[in-house]
Coordinates of C-alpha atoms in Angstrom, one line a residue:
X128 CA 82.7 37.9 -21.5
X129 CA 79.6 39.1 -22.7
X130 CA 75.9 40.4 -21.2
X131 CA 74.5 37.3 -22.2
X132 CA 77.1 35.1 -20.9
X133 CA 79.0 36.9 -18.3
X134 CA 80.8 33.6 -17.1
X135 CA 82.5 32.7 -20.3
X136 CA 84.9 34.8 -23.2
X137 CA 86.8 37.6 -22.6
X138 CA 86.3 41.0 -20.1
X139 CA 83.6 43.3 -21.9
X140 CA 84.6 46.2 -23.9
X141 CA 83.4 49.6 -22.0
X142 CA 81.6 52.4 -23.1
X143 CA 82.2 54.1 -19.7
X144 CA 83.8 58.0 -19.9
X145 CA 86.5 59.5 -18.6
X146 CA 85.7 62.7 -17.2
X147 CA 88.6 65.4 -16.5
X148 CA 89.9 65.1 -12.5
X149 CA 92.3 66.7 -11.0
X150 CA 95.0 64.7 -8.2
X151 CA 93.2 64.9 -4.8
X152 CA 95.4 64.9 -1.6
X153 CA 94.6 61.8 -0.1
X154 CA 97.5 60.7 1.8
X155 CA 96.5 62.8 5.0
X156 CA 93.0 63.1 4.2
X157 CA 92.1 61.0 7.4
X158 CA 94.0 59.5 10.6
X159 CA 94.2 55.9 10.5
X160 CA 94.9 53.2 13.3
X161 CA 97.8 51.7 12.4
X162 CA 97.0 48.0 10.1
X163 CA 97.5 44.7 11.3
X164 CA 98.1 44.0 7.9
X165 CA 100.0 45.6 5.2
X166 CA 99.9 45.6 1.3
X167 CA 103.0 47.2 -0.2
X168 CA 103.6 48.5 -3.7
X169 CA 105.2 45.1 -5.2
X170 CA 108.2 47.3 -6.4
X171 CA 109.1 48.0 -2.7
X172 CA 111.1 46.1 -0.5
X173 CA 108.3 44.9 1.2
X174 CA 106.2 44.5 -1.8
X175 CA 109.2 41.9 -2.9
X176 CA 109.6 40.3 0.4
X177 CA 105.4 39.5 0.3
X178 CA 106.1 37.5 -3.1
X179 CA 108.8 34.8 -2.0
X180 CA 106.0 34.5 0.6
X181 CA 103.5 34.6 -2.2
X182 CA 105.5 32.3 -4.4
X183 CA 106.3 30.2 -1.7
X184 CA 102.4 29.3 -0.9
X185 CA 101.8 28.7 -4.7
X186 CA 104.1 25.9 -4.8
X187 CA 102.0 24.2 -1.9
X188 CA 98.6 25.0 -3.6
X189 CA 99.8 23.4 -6.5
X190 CA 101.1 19.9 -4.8
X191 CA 97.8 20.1 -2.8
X192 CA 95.5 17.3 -4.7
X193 CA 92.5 18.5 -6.7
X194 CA 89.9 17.6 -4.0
X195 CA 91.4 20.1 -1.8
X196 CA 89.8 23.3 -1.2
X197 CA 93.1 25.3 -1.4
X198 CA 94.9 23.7 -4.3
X199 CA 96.0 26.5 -6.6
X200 CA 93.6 25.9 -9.6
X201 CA 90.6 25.1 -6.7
X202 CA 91.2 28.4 -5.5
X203 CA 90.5 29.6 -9.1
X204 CA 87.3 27.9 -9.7
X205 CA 85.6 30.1 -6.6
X206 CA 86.4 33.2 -9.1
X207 CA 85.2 31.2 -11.8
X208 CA 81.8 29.9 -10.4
X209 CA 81.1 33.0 -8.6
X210 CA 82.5 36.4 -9.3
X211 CA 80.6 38.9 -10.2
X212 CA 81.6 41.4 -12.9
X213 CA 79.6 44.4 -14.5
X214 CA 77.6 45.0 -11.4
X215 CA 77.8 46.5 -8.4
X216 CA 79.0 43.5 -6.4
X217 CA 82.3 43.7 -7.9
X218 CA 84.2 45.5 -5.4
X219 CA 82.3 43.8 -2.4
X220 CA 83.2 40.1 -3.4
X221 CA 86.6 40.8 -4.9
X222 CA 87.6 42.0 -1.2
X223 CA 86.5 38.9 0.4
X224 CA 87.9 37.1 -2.2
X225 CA 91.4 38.9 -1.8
X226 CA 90.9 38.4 2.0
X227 CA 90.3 34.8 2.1
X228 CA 93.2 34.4 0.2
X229 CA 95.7 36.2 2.2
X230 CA 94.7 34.0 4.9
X231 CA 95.5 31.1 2.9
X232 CA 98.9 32.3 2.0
X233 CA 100.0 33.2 5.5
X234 CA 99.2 30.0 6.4
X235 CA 101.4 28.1 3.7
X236 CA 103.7 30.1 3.5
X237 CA 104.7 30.3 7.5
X238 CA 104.7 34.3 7.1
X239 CA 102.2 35.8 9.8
X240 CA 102.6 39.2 8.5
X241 CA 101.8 38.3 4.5
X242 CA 99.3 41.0 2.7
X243 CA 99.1 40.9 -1.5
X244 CA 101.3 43.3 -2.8
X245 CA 99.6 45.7 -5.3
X246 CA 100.8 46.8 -8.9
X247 CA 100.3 50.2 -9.2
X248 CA 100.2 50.9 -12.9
X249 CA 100.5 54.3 -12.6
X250 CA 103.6 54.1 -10.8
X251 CA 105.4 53.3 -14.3
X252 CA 106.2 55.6 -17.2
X253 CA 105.2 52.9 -20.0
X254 CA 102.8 49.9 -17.3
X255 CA 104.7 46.7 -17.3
X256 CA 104.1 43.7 -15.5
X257 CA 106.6 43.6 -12.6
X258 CA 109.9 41.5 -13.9
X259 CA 110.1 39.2 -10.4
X260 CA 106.2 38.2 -11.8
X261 CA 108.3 36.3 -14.5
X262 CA 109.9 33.9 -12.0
X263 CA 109.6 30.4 -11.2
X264 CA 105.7 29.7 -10.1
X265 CA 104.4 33.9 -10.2
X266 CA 104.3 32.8 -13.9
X267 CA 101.5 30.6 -15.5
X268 CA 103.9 29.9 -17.9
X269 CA 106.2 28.0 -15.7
X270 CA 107.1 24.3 -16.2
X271 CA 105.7 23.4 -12.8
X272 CA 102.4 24.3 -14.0
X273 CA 102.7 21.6 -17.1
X274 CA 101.7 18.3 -15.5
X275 CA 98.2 20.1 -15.1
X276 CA 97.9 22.6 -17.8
X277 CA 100.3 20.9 -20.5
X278 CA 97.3 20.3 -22.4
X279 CA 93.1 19.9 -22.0
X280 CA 93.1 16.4 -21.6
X281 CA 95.3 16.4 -18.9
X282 CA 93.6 19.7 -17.5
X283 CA 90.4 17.8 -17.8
X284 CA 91.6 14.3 -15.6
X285 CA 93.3 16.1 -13.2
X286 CA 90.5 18.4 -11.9
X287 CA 87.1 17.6 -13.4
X288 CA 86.3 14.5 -11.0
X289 CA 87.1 16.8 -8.1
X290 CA 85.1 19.8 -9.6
X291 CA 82.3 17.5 -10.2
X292 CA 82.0 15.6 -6.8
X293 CA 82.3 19.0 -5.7
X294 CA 79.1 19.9 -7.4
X295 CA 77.1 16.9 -6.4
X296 CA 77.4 18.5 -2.5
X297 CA 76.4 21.8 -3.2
X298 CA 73.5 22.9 -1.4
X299 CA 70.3 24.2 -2.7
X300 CA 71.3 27.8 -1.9
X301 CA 74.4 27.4 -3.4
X302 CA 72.5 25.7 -6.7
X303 CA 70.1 29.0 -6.7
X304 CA 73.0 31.5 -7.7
X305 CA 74.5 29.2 -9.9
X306 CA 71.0 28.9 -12.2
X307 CA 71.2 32.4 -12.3
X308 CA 74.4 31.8 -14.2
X309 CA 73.6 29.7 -16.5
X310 CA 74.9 26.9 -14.8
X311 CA 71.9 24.4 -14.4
X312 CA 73.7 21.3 -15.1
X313 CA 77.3 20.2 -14.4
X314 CA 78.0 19.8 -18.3
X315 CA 76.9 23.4 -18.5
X316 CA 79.6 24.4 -16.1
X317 CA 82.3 22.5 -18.1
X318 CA 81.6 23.7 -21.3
X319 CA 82.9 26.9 -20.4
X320 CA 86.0 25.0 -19.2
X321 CA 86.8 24.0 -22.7
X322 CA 85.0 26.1 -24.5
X323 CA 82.2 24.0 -26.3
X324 CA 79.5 26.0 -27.6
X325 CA 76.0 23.4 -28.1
X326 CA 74.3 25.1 -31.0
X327 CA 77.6 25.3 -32.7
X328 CA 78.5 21.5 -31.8
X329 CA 81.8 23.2 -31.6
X330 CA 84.3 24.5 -29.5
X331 CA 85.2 27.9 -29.5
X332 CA 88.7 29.1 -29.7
X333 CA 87.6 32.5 -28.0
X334 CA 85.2 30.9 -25.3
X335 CA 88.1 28.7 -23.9
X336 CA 88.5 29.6 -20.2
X337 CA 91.5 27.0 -20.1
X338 CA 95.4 27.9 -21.2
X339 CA 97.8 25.8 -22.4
X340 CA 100.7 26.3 -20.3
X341 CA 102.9 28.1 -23.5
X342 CA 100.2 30.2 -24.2
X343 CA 99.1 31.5 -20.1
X344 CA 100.0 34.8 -20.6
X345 CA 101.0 36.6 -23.0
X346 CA 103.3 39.1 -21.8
X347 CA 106.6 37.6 -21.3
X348 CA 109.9 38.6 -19.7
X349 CA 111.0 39.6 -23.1
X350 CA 107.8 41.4 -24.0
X351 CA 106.5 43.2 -20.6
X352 CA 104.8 46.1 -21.1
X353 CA 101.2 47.5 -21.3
X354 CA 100.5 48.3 -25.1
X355 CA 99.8 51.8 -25.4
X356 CA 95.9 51.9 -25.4
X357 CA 96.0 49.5 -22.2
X358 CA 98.3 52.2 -20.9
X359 CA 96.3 55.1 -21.3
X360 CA 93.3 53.2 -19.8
X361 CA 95.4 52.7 -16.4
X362 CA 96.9 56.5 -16.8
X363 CA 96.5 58.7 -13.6
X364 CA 93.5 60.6 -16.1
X365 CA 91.8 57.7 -16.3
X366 CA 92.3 56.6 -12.1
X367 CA 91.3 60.1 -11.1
X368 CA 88.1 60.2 -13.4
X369 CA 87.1 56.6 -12.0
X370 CA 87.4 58.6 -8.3
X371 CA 85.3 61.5 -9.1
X372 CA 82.4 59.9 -8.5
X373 CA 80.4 60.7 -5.4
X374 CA 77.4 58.1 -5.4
X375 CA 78.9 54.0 -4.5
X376 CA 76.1 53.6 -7.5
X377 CA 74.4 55.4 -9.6
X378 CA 72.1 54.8 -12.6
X379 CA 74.5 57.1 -14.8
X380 CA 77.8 55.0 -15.5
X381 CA 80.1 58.5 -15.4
X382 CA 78.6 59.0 -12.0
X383 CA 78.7 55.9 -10.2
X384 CA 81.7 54.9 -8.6
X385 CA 80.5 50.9 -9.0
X386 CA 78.3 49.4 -12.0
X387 CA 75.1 48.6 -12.6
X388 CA 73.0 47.6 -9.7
X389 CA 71.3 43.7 -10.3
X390 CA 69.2 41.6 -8.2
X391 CA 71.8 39.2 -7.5
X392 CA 75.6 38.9 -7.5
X393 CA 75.8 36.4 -10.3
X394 CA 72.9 38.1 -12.5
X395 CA 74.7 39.1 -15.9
X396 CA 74.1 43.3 -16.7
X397 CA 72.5 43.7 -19.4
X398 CA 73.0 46.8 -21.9
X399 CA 75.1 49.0 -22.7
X400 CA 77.5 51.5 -20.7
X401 CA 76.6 48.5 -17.4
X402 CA 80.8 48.9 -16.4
X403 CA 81.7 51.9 -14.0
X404 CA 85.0 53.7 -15.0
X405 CA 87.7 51.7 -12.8
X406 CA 86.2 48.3 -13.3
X407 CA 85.6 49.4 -17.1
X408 CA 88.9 50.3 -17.9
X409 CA 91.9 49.7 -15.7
X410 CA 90.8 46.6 -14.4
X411 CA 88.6 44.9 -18.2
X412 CA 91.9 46.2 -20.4
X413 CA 94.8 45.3 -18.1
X414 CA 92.9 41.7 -17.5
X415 CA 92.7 41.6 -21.9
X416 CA 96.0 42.6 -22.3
X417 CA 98.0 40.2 -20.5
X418 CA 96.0 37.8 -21.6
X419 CA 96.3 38.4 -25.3
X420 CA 93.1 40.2 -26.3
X421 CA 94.3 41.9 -29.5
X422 CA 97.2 40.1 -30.6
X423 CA 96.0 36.8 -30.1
X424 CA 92.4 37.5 -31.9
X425 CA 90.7 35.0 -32.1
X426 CA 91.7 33.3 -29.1
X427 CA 92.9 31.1 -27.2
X428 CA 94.2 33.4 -25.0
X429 CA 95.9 33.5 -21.8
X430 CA 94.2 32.8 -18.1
X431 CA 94.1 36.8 -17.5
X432 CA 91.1 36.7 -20.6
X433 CA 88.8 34.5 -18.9
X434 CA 87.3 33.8 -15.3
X435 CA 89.7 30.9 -14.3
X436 CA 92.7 34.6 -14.2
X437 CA 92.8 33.2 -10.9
X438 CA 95.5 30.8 -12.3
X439 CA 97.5 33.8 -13.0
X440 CA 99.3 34.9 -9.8
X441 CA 99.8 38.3 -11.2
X442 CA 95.5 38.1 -11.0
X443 CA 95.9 38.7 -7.2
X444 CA 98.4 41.9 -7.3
X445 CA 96.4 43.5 -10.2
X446 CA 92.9 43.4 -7.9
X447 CA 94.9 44.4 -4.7
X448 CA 95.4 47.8 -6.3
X449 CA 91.5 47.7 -7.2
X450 CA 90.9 47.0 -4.3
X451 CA 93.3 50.0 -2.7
X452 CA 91.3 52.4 -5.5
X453 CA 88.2 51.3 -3.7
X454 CA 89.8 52.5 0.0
X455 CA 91.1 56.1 -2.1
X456 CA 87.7 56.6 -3.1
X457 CA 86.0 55.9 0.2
X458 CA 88.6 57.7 1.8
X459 CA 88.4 60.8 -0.2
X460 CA 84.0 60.5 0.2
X461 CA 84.8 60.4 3.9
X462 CA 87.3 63.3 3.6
X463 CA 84.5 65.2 1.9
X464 CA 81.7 64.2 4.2
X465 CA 79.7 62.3 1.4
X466 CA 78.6 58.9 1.3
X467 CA 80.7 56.0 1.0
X468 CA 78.3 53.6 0.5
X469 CA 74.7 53.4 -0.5
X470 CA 71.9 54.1 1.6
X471 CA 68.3 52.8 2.6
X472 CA 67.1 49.6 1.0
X473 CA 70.0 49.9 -1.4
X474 CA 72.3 49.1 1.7
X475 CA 70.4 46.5 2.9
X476 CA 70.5 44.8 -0.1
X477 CA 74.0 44.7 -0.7
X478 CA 75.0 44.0 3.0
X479 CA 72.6 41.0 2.8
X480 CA 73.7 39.2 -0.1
X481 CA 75.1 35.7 0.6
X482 CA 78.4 35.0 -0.9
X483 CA 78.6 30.7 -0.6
X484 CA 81.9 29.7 -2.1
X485 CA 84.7 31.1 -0.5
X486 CA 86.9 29.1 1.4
X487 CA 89.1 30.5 4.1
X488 CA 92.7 29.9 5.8
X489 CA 92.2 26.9 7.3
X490 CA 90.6 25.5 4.2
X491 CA 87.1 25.3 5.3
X492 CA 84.1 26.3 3.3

């Protein structure tokens, strides 16, 4: 993705800096009720118990029909028409995002107590996609996802005439954000979908936010691991120096624990240095990676590259540890007695800004 078209192409490069840190001790900072919910590291026992939930929920997404809210590749275009990236809505909608979700899979799935396990990259010498995330349906690249992904034109029948009498109910509100997006037309949308670029009368290999179902991810079973620049950009160095920050935004990329502040959630940045360490790094390289950014230049690439990642289960454990950085952090400002989030009109703001496309456990808008 780019400044000028945040909803298409693959996560921005960063210019964000890591600043030296040094391990805080946060596992005592603060006493805690005790969760109705828990997200275990995905290479625990409970972390594997959550994904035959998890994997037993994707199944049903999938056989759900198109026009259904919670059918798997539904699910994706929310993330796709909505998510905001580069700004300082990122951690805000990703949570409710996650959180909807969860609900979802408890329901499917018949398992009350299911929470997304998180990948902790930093828990492995060399980062490596966990190996049960190469079984049956926790892979794009499985054969159950070929009658919808084996190819565009299939892609295209199965879930364009949902998508688009989907987009002849949206509401005027919902119509508003999406302008800001560049989406002004259904067509518009689409092209992004497939990757056709108008002035070109052309598509683009690179702007593709499809997979083929061969070609969903890159890393395989065979070929796991992190490559090493992607593996120094998730290093404990580069976690802690995303935590150092003690402003929830600041107008100095180093110092802001999110990124640039916009008028609206799906307002592109615009700029340079716009990402904030965690999202810049960990979160933009590990989404490239496994997607194929690098080896696979000039695209296609896999689902993790674009904004359908959603596809990708693995999408859901990689943003449940961003989302667990985002609890460190405000954990360690409340431990320090600083701010955990921003203050004055710049609190107002972000607590008043509509989200419109989620859709919840029950599958209601």
């Amino acid at each position: 993705m780019k400044p000028t078209g945040i909803t298409r192409r693959r996560f921005l490069e960063t210019t964000a800096i890591a600043a030296t840190a040094t391990m805080l001790p946060l596992s005592s900072a603060l006493a805690q009720t005790k969760p109705k919910y828990t997200r275990y590291n995905v290479l625990s026992p409970g972390g594997q118990k959550a994904l035959a939930s998890y994997a037993k929920a994707i199944g049903k997404m999938m056989a759900l029909p198109p026009d259904h809210p919670q059918n798997w590749f539904r699910n994706a275009f929310i993330h796709f028409m909505d998510c905001p990236h580069g700004n300082w809505w990122f951690y805000v909608w990703h949570r409710g995002y996650l959180g909807y979700f969860e609900e979802t899979i408890r329901n499917l799935s018949g398992d009350p107590t299911f929470a997304i396990p998180y990948w902790d990259w930093t828990a492995q010498k060399q980062p490596e996609i966990p190996a049960s995330m190469f079984d049956g349906v926790l892979t794009p690249r499985d054969m159950a996802f070929e009658p919808y992904t084996g190819d565009l034109g299939r892609f295209t029948a199965y879930i364009q005439p949902a998508l688009k009498a989907y987009w002849d109910k949206l509401s005027a509100a919902q119509r508003e954000q999406l302008n800001h997006r560049g989406y002004t037309e259904f067509d518009l949308l689409w092209n992004d979908v497939n990757g056709y670029d108008p002035k070109a009368d052309n598509a683009v290999a690179g702007n593709l936010a499809y997979a083929v179902t061969c070609n969903a991810r890159y890393l395989t079973k065979q070929n796991p691991k992190l490559d090493g620049k992607t593996s120094y950009d998730v290093s404990p160095f580069v976690v802690y120096a995303g935590l150092l920050p003690t402003e929830f935004n600041s107008s100095e990329s180093v110092l802001s624990f999110t990124s640039v502040k916009t008028p609206s959630h799906n307002k592109p940045p615009a700029g340079p240095n716009v990402f904030s360490t965690l999202e810049g790094l960990p979160h933009n390289k590990v989404h490239n990676y496994i997607g194929g950014v690098g080896p696979l230049d000039f695209g296609p690439y896999g689902n993790m590259a674009n904004n359908l990642s959603p596809i990708d289960p693995v999408f859901f454990l990689h943003h449940s540890n961003m989302d667990r950085l985002w609890d460190v952090w405000t954990r360690k400002q409340q431990h320090q007695n600083l701010p955990w989030l921003p203050k004055g009109d710049d609190l107002k703001t972000l607590s008043s800004e509509p989200f419109l496309f989620y859709v919840d456990g029950k599958g209601q808008y």
